[in-house]
């Protein structure tokens, strides 16, 4: 075995040794945009030469080879490029190749009812895969690109995707089993080749599903959390800046509490109960507040509270 399962591949390993360890990594090279002919180059050297993030490449290859991986170290832009190229590979190369090989193996569907039925089964499956991947391209991947650009002004989030995310392999496996268990013809050489393509494509699709589930989704969840935290800090900074205004500085903390209560539509008795003080104390505070601010109505105090971010507009009672 090339590597320690506890650590997986490392940047100083030779790139060619990854394929010796797991030939099924070959499509990943193309999907990362890595050119062949890397000779004795290490993973780090080849990735640098091809402008590929080293940690992302190693993380994906470790997952695909069954080794431990760390999704926290990946570059989302690099991963997005990989996933988009994978979709192109499935839709434009792998599935059309399988269809062509099936027709060559079982005959022209226009002149054979059984062949027509089987090709129709495959075409319906390929259409489902296309719909699945186009949704990811147009909605999920577009959403991630927006997040990477710092845009959080949308209702979509990755949990809406992860909750319904499923693999697209079941129907393809069913087609393979139909041929193996129920379709009989003497010349099976071409059909065997087509079925081998189906098996490889099925494994490839399952690996693709695992990359999305175990690397993409956790990474996007972390990005969402980071952006939400930054937004909260920014909002808090704005509020803090507002609270050092001269008008707020002349008020005590208790005075601000009472203005909040007034803005929420509370009467003196309710304010006293909420703040655990007497009604007389509330009355005294309100008198002092009105004198300091030169605002003498509850509506006026409510507007003041909204402007100075003591309450949110949607919770204030202006009536």
XYZ file of C-alpha atoms in Angstrom:
319
model
C 0.000 0.000 0.000
C 1.282 3.428 -0.950
C 0.231 5.285 2.166
C -0.723 5.089 5.813
C -4.533 5.015 6.032
C -4.410 7.292 9.073
C -2.678 10.029 7.101
C -3.567 9.440 3.460
C -1.651 10.937 0.555
C 0.908 13.658 1.204
C 2.205 16.531 -1.001
C 5.658 14.944 -1.348
C 4.308 11.689 -2.864
C 4.915 11.220 -6.572
C 1.783 11.896 -8.573
C 2.150 8.747 -10.691
C 2.137 6.619 -7.532
C -1.427 7.734 -6.763
C -2.623 6.022 -9.947
C -0.612 2.924 -9.101
C -2.348 2.898 -5.744
C -5.821 3.566 -7.163
C -6.398 3.663 -10.938
C -9.951 4.938 -10.330
C -8.411 8.319 -9.481
C -7.748 8.892 -13.180
C -10.977 10.885 -13.813
C -10.199 13.112 -10.819
C -6.989 14.270 -12.484
C -8.882 15.552 -15.523
C -11.629 17.090 -13.390
C -9.049 19.109 -11.513
C -7.631 20.247 -14.853
C -4.326 18.411 -14.348
C -2.395 17.641 -17.532
C -0.780 14.240 -17.913
C 2.911 13.798 -18.641
C 3.940 14.708 -15.089
C 6.718 12.092 -14.987
C 8.475 12.031 -11.615
C 6.694 15.123 -10.301
C 5.317 15.171 -6.766
C 1.713 16.006 -5.938
C 2.805 19.470 -4.814
C 4.846 20.099 -7.973
C 2.144 18.946 -10.377
C -0.632 20.827 -8.564
C 1.430 24.020 -8.551
C 2.231 23.638 -12.256
C -1.490 23.275 -13.027
C -2.746 25.963 -10.609
C -4.610 23.394 -8.490
C -5.019 23.781 -4.736
C -2.886 21.025 -3.200
C -5.012 20.419 -0.083
C -8.229 20.180 -2.092
C -6.726 17.703 -4.529
C -5.334 15.535 -1.730
C -8.591 15.674 0.237
C -10.670 14.482 -2.725
C -8.166 11.757 -3.631
C -8.013 10.536 -0.022
C -11.815 10.277 0.090
C -11.990 8.463 -3.255
C -9.287 6.016 -2.129
C -10.902 5.265 1.226
C -8.302 7.086 3.328
C -8.933 9.612 6.070
C -9.442 13.166 4.873
C -9.918 16.649 6.313
C -12.627 18.694 4.587
C -11.668 21.774 6.636
C -8.501 22.249 4.566
C -10.062 22.509 1.132
C -10.449 25.512 -1.139
C -14.101 25.846 -2.126
C -13.343 27.554 -5.476
C -11.018 24.675 -6.384
C -13.614 22.095 -5.334
C -16.334 23.876 -7.304
C -14.205 23.714 -10.442
C -13.723 19.984 -9.891
C -17.454 19.329 -9.420
C -18.493 21.383 -12.453
C -16.022 19.511 -14.671
C -17.327 16.228 -13.244
C -20.851 17.135 -14.353
C -19.574 17.914 -17.843
C -17.780 14.568 -17.902
C -20.880 12.590 -16.903
C -23.327 14.404 -19.171
C -21.189 14.919 -22.271
C -18.824 11.933 -22.234
C -19.667 8.994 -19.956
C -23.437 8.658 -20.436
C -23.364 9.251 -24.237
C -20.560 6.672 -24.503
C -22.632 4.074 -22.622
C -25.655 4.730 -24.865
C -23.546 4.307 -28.018
C -22.001 1.073 -26.730
C -25.407 -0.326 -25.748
C -26.773 0.284 -29.240
C -23.716 -1.380 -30.761
C -24.202 -4.336 -28.414
C -27.939 -5.029 -28.688
C -28.829 -3.625 -32.105
C -30.773 -0.725 -33.555
C -33.661 0.271 -31.257
C -35.669 1.403 -34.310
C -35.942 -2.177 -35.611
C -35.948 -4.177 -32.358
C -38.694 -3.753 -29.758
C -36.621 -5.153 -26.891
C -33.651 -2.985 -27.806
C -35.983 -0.003 -28.052
C -37.354 -0.679 -24.569
C -33.898 -1.013 -23.011
C -32.531 2.113 -24.680
C -35.648 3.993 -23.583
C -34.952 2.852 -20.006
C -31.426 4.221 -20.270
C -32.540 7.478 -21.920
C -35.019 8.132 -19.114
C -32.265 7.504 -16.585
C -29.841 9.816 -18.406
C -32.542 12.517 -18.464
C -32.982 12.196 -14.681
C -29.238 12.544 -14.151
C -29.158 15.613 -16.383
C -31.993 17.215 -14.427
C -30.237 16.436 -11.151
C -26.913 17.895 -12.248
C -28.389 20.922 -13.988
C -30.231 21.767 -10.773
C -26.936 21.563 -8.911
C -25.237 23.726 -11.543
C -27.981 26.350 -11.722
C -29.062 26.492 -8.080
C -26.600 24.884 -5.665
C -23.312 25.769 -7.350
C -24.592 29.239 -8.262
C -25.486 29.747 -4.583
C -21.989 28.718 -3.490
C -20.462 31.108 -6.042
C -22.586 33.904 -4.548
C -21.396 33.055 -1.047
C -17.787 33.057 -2.214
C -18.399 36.553 -3.587
C -19.710 37.606 -0.155
C -23.352 37.837 -1.265
C -25.739 36.559 1.428
C -28.928 38.156 0.044
C -30.856 34.996 -0.834
C -33.299 32.596 0.791
C -31.519 29.384 -0.262
C -29.151 27.576 2.109
C -27.181 24.354 1.819
C -29.454 22.500 4.258
C -32.250 22.695 1.660
C -29.960 20.801 -0.693
C -28.453 18.346 1.785
C -31.876 17.310 3.071
C -32.900 15.954 -0.335
C -29.470 15.107 -1.752
C -29.326 11.507 -3.006
C -27.163 9.459 -5.326
C -28.182 8.800 -8.941
C -26.884 5.243 -9.226
C -29.878 3.013 -8.372
C -31.579 3.037 -11.767
C -28.279 2.529 -13.591
C -27.600 -0.545 -11.458
C -31.103 -1.807 -12.232
C -30.382 -1.573 -15.959
C -27.154 -3.529 -15.485
C -28.999 -6.232 -13.520
C -31.705 -6.499 -16.190
C -29.080 -7.264 -18.813
C -27.191 -9.734 -16.612
C -30.223 -11.596 -15.247
C -32.833 -11.362 -18.003
C -31.345 -10.446 -21.378
C -29.897 -13.323 -23.381
C -27.832 -13.183 -26.555
C -24.973 -15.355 -27.723
C -22.539 -12.618 -28.757
C -21.828 -10.878 -25.453
C -18.430 -9.331 -26.101
C -19.733 -5.867 -26.948
C -22.425 -6.094 -24.298
C -19.839 -7.053 -21.681
C -17.850 -3.972 -22.631
C -20.967 -1.785 -22.324
C -21.861 -3.320 -18.951
C -18.326 -2.720 -17.699
C -18.736 0.946 -18.652
C -22.009 1.007 -16.685
C -20.319 -0.516 -13.625
C -17.431 1.977 -13.773
C -19.813 4.884 -14.314
C -21.915 3.720 -11.363
C -18.881 3.697 -9.087
C -17.841 7.080 -10.432
C -21.290 8.539 -9.738
C -21.258 7.161 -6.196
C -17.820 8.658 -5.583
C -19.101 11.972 -6.935
C -22.044 11.796 -4.528
C -19.674 11.201 -1.603
C -17.511 14.201 -2.544
C -20.631 16.382 -2.524
C -21.960 14.910 0.723
C -18.746 14.652 2.736
C -16.700 17.586 1.432
C -18.890 20.126 -0.383
C -21.818 20.286 2.044
C -19.730 20.572 5.268
C -17.520 23.211 3.621
C -20.500 25.300 2.517
C -22.074 24.981 5.979
C -18.847 26.359 7.454
C -18.798 29.202 4.921
C -22.411 30.071 5.753
C -21.550 30.109 9.458
C -18.501 32.312 8.902
C -20.453 34.815 6.794
C -23.276 34.884 9.336
C -20.805 35.577 12.142
C -19.175 38.393 10.167
C -22.570 39.886 9.439
C -23.524 39.734 13.123
C -20.274 41.425 14.114
C -20.841 44.125 11.504
C -24.377 44.745 12.752
C -23.187 44.824 16.348
C -20.494 47.331 15.394
C -23.111 49.578 13.812
C -25.270 49.372 16.911
C -22.317 50.056 19.197
C -21.428 53.080 17.107
C -24.946 54.362 17.434
C -24.954 53.881 21.196
C -22.091 56.306 21.743
C -24.110 59.139 20.199
C -24.518 62.194 22.473
C -28.247 61.580 22.918
C -27.684 58.083 24.279
C -24.747 59.091 26.430
C -26.946 61.339 28.560
C -29.155 58.369 29.461
C -28.436 55.808 32.165
C -28.726 52.102 31.461
C -31.973 52.091 33.425
C -33.226 54.974 31.304
C -32.502 52.999 28.133
C -34.324 49.981 29.609
C -37.396 52.103 30.277
C -37.367 53.605 26.774
C -37.213 50.060 25.339
C -40.204 49.073 27.433
C -42.159 52.130 26.310
C -41.311 51.378 22.681
C -42.626 47.857 23.152
C -45.978 49.328 24.152
C -45.726 48.711 27.905
C -47.534 50.929 30.451
C -45.888 52.022 33.708
C -47.265 49.105 35.720
C -45.945 46.552 33.202
C -42.594 48.322 33.043
C -42.312 48.205 36.832
C -43.062 44.479 36.870
C -40.611 43.705 34.032
C -37.775 45.696 35.616
C -38.616 44.761 39.217
C -38.934 48.388 40.351
C -41.806 50.448 41.755
C -44.270 52.396 39.644
C -43.074 55.594 41.325
C -39.513 54.843 40.201
C -40.738 54.307 36.660
C -42.612 57.589 36.762
C -39.541 59.433 38.036
C -37.307 57.932 35.359
C -39.778 58.793 32.592
C -40.012 62.388 33.829
C -36.204 62.707 33.769
C -35.979 61.065 30.341
C -38.537 63.447 28.870
C -36.642 66.441 30.257
C -33.254 65.240 28.974
C -34.521 64.393 25.477
C -37.260 67.022 25.249
C -39.610 64.254 24.127
C -42.874 64.096 26.041
C -44.995 61.373 24.391
C -44.784 57.585 24.217
C -44.881 57.759 20.414
C -41.952 60.155 20.429
C -39.927 57.921 22.736
C -40.716 54.946 20.488
C -39.400 56.754 17.415
C -36.277 57.716 19.396
C -35.769 54.056 20.396
C -36.051 52.883 16.781
C -33.665 55.532 15.425
C -31.087 54.720 18.082
C -31.454 50.926 17.664
C -32.781 50.320 21.159
C -35.551 48.211 19.577
C -36.175 46.723 16.149
C -38.736 48.367 13.929
C -40.797 45.188 13.658
C -41.221 44.850 17.421
C -41.949 48.514 18.243
C -45.503 49.683 19.040
C -46.093 53.106 17.526
C -49.789 53.377 18.405
